[in-house]
Amino acid sequence: MSLDGLEKKKTIDLRKKHIGPSCKIFFSHDPIKIVKAKGQYMYDEKGQRYLDCINNVAHVGHCHPDVVKAGAEQMGLLNTNTRFLHDNLVLYAQRLQATLPDKLSVCYFVNSGSEANDLALRLAWQYTGNKDIITLENAYHGHVSSLIDISPYKFHQLSDAEQSHFVHVAPSPDVYRGKYSADRPDAATAYADEVKDIIEKVHKKGHKIAAFIAESLQSCGGQVIPPVGYFQQVAEHVRKAGGVFIADEVQVGFGRVGSQFWAFQLQGDDFVPDIVTMGKPIGNGHPMSCVVTTREVAEAFMSSGMEYFNTFGGNPVSCAIGLAVLDVIEKEDLQGNALRVGQYLTNVLEKQKEKHPLIGDIRGRGLFVGVELVKDRVKLTPATAEAQEVIYKLKEQHVLLSADGPHRNVLKFKPPLCFTTEDADLVVEKIDPILKELEEALGLKANNSANTENEKRRKLSTDENGHSGLHYSNEGVQEQTKQRKRMKT
Amino acid sequence: MSLDGLEKKKTIDLRKKHIGPSCKIFFSHDPIKIVKAKGQYMYDEKGQRYLDCINNVAHVGHCHPDVVKAGAEQMGLLNTNTRFLHDNLVLYAQRLQATLPDKLSVCYFVNSGSEANDLALRLAWQYTGNKDIITLENAYHGHVSSLIDISPYKFHQLSDAEQSHFVHVAPSPDVYRGKYSADRPDAATAYADEVKDIIEKVHKKGHKIAAFIAESLQSCGGQVIPPVGYFQQVAEHVRKAGGVFIADEVQVGFGRVGSQFWAFQLQGDDFVPDIVTMGKPIGNGHPMSCVVTTREVAEAFMSSGMEYFNTFGGNPVSCAIGLAVLDVIEKEDLQGNALRVGQYLTNVLEKQKEKHPLIGDIRGRGLFVGVELVKDRVKLTPATAEAQEVIYKLKEQHVLLSADGPHRNVLKFKPPLCFTTEDADLVVEKIDPILKELEEALGLKANNSANTENEKRRKLSTDENGHSGLHYSNEGVQEQTKQRKRMKT
């Protein structure tokens, strides 16, 4: 038995016995037992430190003392429901409102991103009187049953996948791998027109649109950044059809994108959603979340006559913690840090891209960064196994990173916002040789425009898509996409 | 401005501006601002103490120091998700399992009763491959959209109430006001046969049953205690049809009923649900809850291939708090206290019933007690306005009680389990004169078998059902029901 508790094997055995087997663990063949954490670091039972590049929930840093203090003090004073008046509730709502456009003024406090997104659907259904929902390809919006229905990321995993007849899936506005690429000047319009087409089809079936829902930047979907102007045009089409626009900021809000507090604001000041949902980071790990909407939507929801009561939502402890998180973001300029360190991280990763043909795309805003690994920069063959290899090798070197996206080939950076340039250097220094080794095994070479078809076939034996005289370049996405197009024609 | 924060009016104004109007407040014409709480007492901004008879979430007492300490310490050490190994998770699961029958061995940790009941439905759907759900009249199972569908308590409030075609509502097994009363020796069978009939109708429509769901004791539905043997028979019918039995213990579990730890155990040792959901009391206010099921159901859920991940569920802080709550229940013998004080409370209330014709029924197990107010003990005319009056008058005297049930005429006692016999005496002493005054206004008299139709009509002007020479007795439920039956024939 270790000093800190059960022997690791005992913990694993008890977990197998008593925890639902659908609840997966990181690095299942050799999981990590974490016993403490501070800032951007986690520590295992032997005191080994891990650099945490993935825990976006620990937004202002693991166990931030100001947040812990606020929570602990309020826990000792009062923790009850919102049927009693309390200052924390209204002061927190006021503070949140101040970060948002004026018309987003009414809050509902709930306990998780899933509860928030489900409530957003209920608000949309009640306000519009319509039922149908448009969601994005690869989207993930939560684990309750209503959200599995609108999460292709989840429902595509089911063997007997059966899509709700009122849910419609629009293409992900992914300008790297998606239907329309970044070299197309009207990519935003092209993707928005896909939504318009869906609306027309829905109307032909006699259905009506209640809402379009999207993460402001797709996270699990592969760190996708929609082209500017896309949300404005989608909102126009959806509102014309009587629906509302729900921006899911559960993973990407609260200053992570650096230049703005909310990721939807990256689209420009002329875009305001009708409903915004927030979650993971807002309590730095405390179970809390929020839905903010307009007075009009809120009044319509009330007009049903049905009370909305959430036992834990908006309790004084959650609100005290929420206020402390906002204070820390301000006091430590964590949004500014996300901008600066995020830019630095993107820059050092771009230099890696020059060296490593496995890196197909670097995309990010602030400390929300994706590195898409491909075995072929023209055909964009996903380097799924290689991404897993990177993750595992990093773990052995005590760096926590994850891979996601529909092909699980996008390395996801979403660290606590106290992440530093030194941390960025550390992780990139460790990624460099791992990529080099993988590329050698695959026979990939930087700037290898002379790579012949035969060479590739021989070396890329595991790649079913590896064929025809492709060449690897260090050119940008637009150039690669042009090549891809030329090949197709 | 008071010492403790905003002026009350300012708090109210901000709440109106920024909190969803569907979120109701207690005593809306003069709400209470609570700033601290301890044990079974809450305190307003002026230091006024209130006796709390309603907050079943503060299960071991508001702000219990052991629970606060456990939460605060773990918050400062580590708060992360269950993709890392942690002892708190497995030790808590093990402790919970020890309170349950052996076959209920697999836990899923989530954040709220709503998340728990939604997951229970997902488990049932996946395990059975069927879709239809049988729920009880007046049931409330949570606020997410899937649960509104199975909560007649909620969906009956909607003006355009539209029942899901896969949801079927069975009569509430209420032996006081329901279809079959306590004088019927086979009430359990009669109510269970109603479920059997529903199953047959469902089968005729070509549908199949996934689950029967019920609170082990109906709370919002009016503090209803099902007759012993009902659950066994329902489970037999439901399982024969390929469905599972979900026992919702969110409000009633964790020792509240005194004689047992779980309310479903009141039915006898021969009854074991397939899925148990728990919530409100388990974290003493911390947002956490749990679903426990059998290995078979858990394996079937995993076989879908879909991971179940809940960002906050089962985090080390929640589990530390959960463990502390279980420790306090044991250390302070709170289950024993619930049994003793609950029995005392029921006894003193029974004495009130002898004096007060407004009291139609006293029913309870441990510190889960309902007092049903009626204007007519034979016709059971609900004394809805009178129940509200009791609540408001008690509030003026600094006692917090609530009224619920389909007619909102059942006074609900569900205090923190540290409630004492002195507290019971205090609240009953205050109820006594309030009931007397109400009865005088209504012209009701104890043992007034001579009350004539004319007298009643004159005095009970607000009672649309007040007619015919009824008499008020202090006889038990069975006698009253017999009278009611005689009248009907």
PDB file of N, CA, C and O in Angstrom, chain B residues 432-456:
ATOM      1  N   ASP B 432     -51.229  23.843  15.403  1.00  0.00           N
ATOM      2  CA  ASP B 432     -52.490  23.645  16.132  1.00  0.00           C
ATOM      3  C   ASP B 432     -53.419  24.869  16.059  1.00  0.00           C
ATOM      4  O   ASP B 432     -54.549  24.774  15.545  1.00  0.00           O
ATOM      5  N   PRO B 433     -52.983  26.059  16.527  1.00  0.00           N
ATOM      6  CA  PRO B 433     -53.884  27.221  16.490  1.00  0.00           C
ATOM      7  C   PRO B 433     -54.215  27.673  15.047  1.00  0.00           C
ATOM      8  O   PRO B 433     -55.298  28.228  14.809  1.00  0.00           O
ATOM      9  N   ILE B 434     -53.278  27.460  14.118  1.00  0.00           N
ATOM     10  CA  ILE B 434     -53.561  27.860  12.731  1.00  0.00           C
ATOM     11  C   ILE B 434     -54.720  27.024  12.181  1.00  0.00           C
ATOM     12  O   ILE B 434     -55.655  27.550  11.570  1.00  0.00           O
ATOM     13  N   LEU B 435     -54.664  25.714  12.447  1.00  0.00           N
ATOM     14  CA  LEU B 435     -55.746  24.843  11.978  1.00  0.00           C
ATOM     15  C   LEU B 435     -57.064  25.217  12.657  1.00  0.00           C
ATOM     16  O   LEU B 435     -58.120  25.252  12.010  1.00  0.00           O
ATOM     17  N   LYS B 436     -56.975  25.516  13.960  1.00  0.00           N
ATOM     18  CA  LYS B 436     -58.196  25.876  14.709  1.00  0.00           C
ATOM     19  C   LYS B 436     -58.870  27.092  14.076  1.00  0.00           C
ATOM     20  O   LYS B 436     -60.083  27.099  13.840  1.00  0.00           O
ATOM     21  N   GLU B 437     -58.050  28.077  13.776  1.00  0.00           N
ATOM     22  CA  GLU B 437     -58.582  29.309  13.193  1.00  0.00           C
ATOM     23  C   GLU B 437     -59.219  29.040  11.824  1.00  0.00           C
ATOM     24  O   GLU B 437     -60.284  29.535  11.488  1.00  0.00           O
ATOM     25  N   LEU B 438     -58.519  28.237  11.022  1.00  0.00           N
ATOM     26  CA  LEU B 438     -59.034  27.904   9.695  1.00  0.00           C
ATOM     27  C   LEU B 438     -60.357  27.142   9.802  1.00  0.00           C
ATOM     28  O   LEU B 438     -61.305  27.394   9.049  1.00  0.00           O
ATOM     29  N   GLU B 439     -60.399  26.223  10.758  1.00  0.00           N
ATOM     30  CA  GLU B 439     -61.612  25.416  10.931  1.00  0.00           C
ATOM     31  C   GLU B 439     -62.774  26.285  11.380  1.00  0.00           C
ATOM     32  O   GLU B 439     -63.913  26.106  10.929  1.00  0.00           O
ATOM     33  N   GLU B 440     -62.482  27.245  12.239  1.00  0.00           N
ATOM     34  CA  GLU B 440     -63.543  28.160  12.686  1.00  0.00           C
ATOM     35  C   GLU B 440     -64.088  28.965  11.504  1.00  0.00           C
ATOM     36  O   GLU B 440     -65.284  29.129  11.335  1.00  0.00           O
ATOM     37  N   ALA B 441     -63.167  29.436  10.667  1.00  0.00           N
ATOM     38  CA  ALA B 441     -63.596  30.213   9.506  1.00  0.00           C
ATOM     39  C   ALA B 441     -64.441  29.367   8.564  1.00  0.00           C
ATOM     40  O   ALA B 441     -65.383  29.850   7.937  1.00  0.00           O
ATOM     41  N   LEU B 442     -64.071  28.084   8.476  1.00  0.00           N
ATOM     42  CA  LEU B 442     -64.797  27.175   7.574  1.00  0.00           C
ATOM     43  C   LEU B 442     -66.042  26.599   8.232  1.00  0.00           C
ATOM     44  O   LEU B 442     -66.873  25.979   7.562  1.00  0.00           O
ATOM     45  N   GLY B 443     -66.166  26.772   9.559  1.00  0.00           N
ATOM     46  CA  GLY B 443     -67.291  26.189  10.279  1.00  0.00           C
ATOM     47  C   GLY B 443     -67.148  24.697  10.512  1.00  0.00           C
ATOM     48  O   GLY B 443     -68.121  23.988  10.698  1.00  0.00           O
ATOM     49  N   LEU B 444     -65.914  24.234  10.446  1.00  0.00           N
ATOM     50  CA  LEU B 444     -65.680  22.807  10.707  1.00  0.00           C
ATOM     51  C   LEU B 444     -65.523  22.590  12.197  1.00  0.00           C
ATOM     52  O   LEU B 444     -64.892  23.377  12.882  1.00  0.00           O
ATOM     53  N   LYS B 445     -66.136  21.491  12.692  1.00  0.00           N
ATOM     54  CA  LYS B 445     -65.957  21.176  14.099  1.00  0.00           C
ATOM     55  C   LYS B 445     -65.521  19.731  14.248  1.00  0.00           C
ATOM     56  O   LYS B 445     -65.999  18.861  13.529  1.00  0.00           O
ATOM     57  N   ALA B 446     -64.658  19.500  15.208  1.00  0.00           N
ATOM     58  CA  ALA B 446     -64.247  18.130  15.483  1.00  0.00           C
ATOM     59  C   ALA B 446     -65.455  17.351  15.960  1.00  0.00           C
ATOM     60  O   ALA B 446     -66.291  17.865  16.709  1.00  0.00           O
ATOM     61  N   ASN B 447     -65.538  16.095  15.533  1.00  0.00           N
ATOM     62  CA  ASN B 447     -66.630  15.198  15.945  1.00  0.00           C
ATOM     63  C   ASN B 447     -68.005  15.806  15.702  1.00  0.00           C
ATOM     64  O   ASN B 447     -68.948  15.535  16.417  1.00  0.00           O
ATOM     65  N   ASN B 448     -68.085  16.659  14.689  1.00  0.00           N
ATOM     66  CA  ASN B 448     -69.344  17.355  14.461  1.00  0.00           C
ATOM     67  C   ASN B 448     -70.231  16.547  13.537  1.00  0.00           C
ATOM     68  O   ASN B 448     -70.427  16.865  12.373  1.00  0.00           O
ATOM     69  N   SER B 449     -70.770  15.465  14.067  1.00  0.00           N
ATOM     70  CA  SER B 449     -71.603  14.619  13.221  1.00  0.00           C
ATOM     71  C   SER B 449     -72.965  15.238  12.979  1.00  0.00           C
ATOM     72  O   SER B 449     -73.739  14.784  12.160  1.00  0.00           O
ATOM     73  N   ALA B 450     -73.273  16.297  13.709  1.00  0.00           N
ATOM     74  CA  ALA B 450     -74.589  16.917  13.572  1.00  0.00           C
ATOM     75  C   ALA B 450     -74.570  18.090  12.598  1.00  0.00           C
ATOM     76  O   ALA B 450     -75.580  18.756  12.402  1.00  0.00           O
ATOM     77  N   ASN B 451     -73.426  18.350  12.022  1.00  0.00           N
ATOM     78  CA  ASN B 451     -73.264  19.484  11.095  1.00  0.00           C
ATOM     79  C   ASN B 451     -74.275  19.349   9.954  1.00  0.00           C
ATOM     80  O   ASN B 451     -74.297  18.373   9.231  1.00  0.00           O
ATOM     81  N   THR B 452     -75.098  20.310   9.810  1.00  0.00           N
ATOM     82  CA  THR B 452     -76.162  20.160   8.801  1.00  0.00           C
ATOM     83  C   THR B 452     -75.718  20.726   7.460  1.00  0.00           C
ATOM     84  O   THR B 452     -74.807  21.533   7.365  1.00  0.00           O
ATOM     85  N   GLU B 453     -76.423  20.297   6.452  1.00  0.00           N
ATOM     86  CA  GLU B 453     -76.114  20.745   5.095  1.00  0.00           C
ATOM     87  C   GLU B 453     -76.164  22.260   5.000  1.00  0.00           C
ATOM     88  O   GLU B 453     -75.275  22.880   4.429  1.00  0.00           O
ATOM     89  N   ASN B 454     -77.187  22.866   5.602  1.00  0.00           N
ATOM     90  CA  ASN B 454     -77.324  24.325   5.505  1.00  0.00           C
ATOM     91  C   ASN B 454     -76.167  25.067   6.155  1.00  0.00           C
ATOM     92  O   ASN B 454     -75.634  26.015   5.593  1.00  0.00           O
ATOM     93  N   GLU B 455     -75.827  24.593   7.357  1.00  0.00           N
ATOM     94  CA  GLU B 455     -74.703  25.209   8.051  1.00  0.00           C
ATOM     95  C   GLU B 455     -73.457  25.178   7.199  1.00  0.00           C
ATOM     96  O   GLU B 455     -72.746  26.145   7.068  1.00  0.00           O
ATOM     97  N   LYS B 456     -73.224  23.984   6.639  1.00  0.00           N
ATOM     98  CA  LYS B 456     -72.007  23.816   5.847  1.00  0.00           C
ATOM     99  C   LYS B 456     -72.038  24.727   4.622  1.00  0.00           C
ATOM    100  O   LYS B 456     -71.061  25.365   4.279  1.00  0.00           O
TER     101      LYS B 456
END
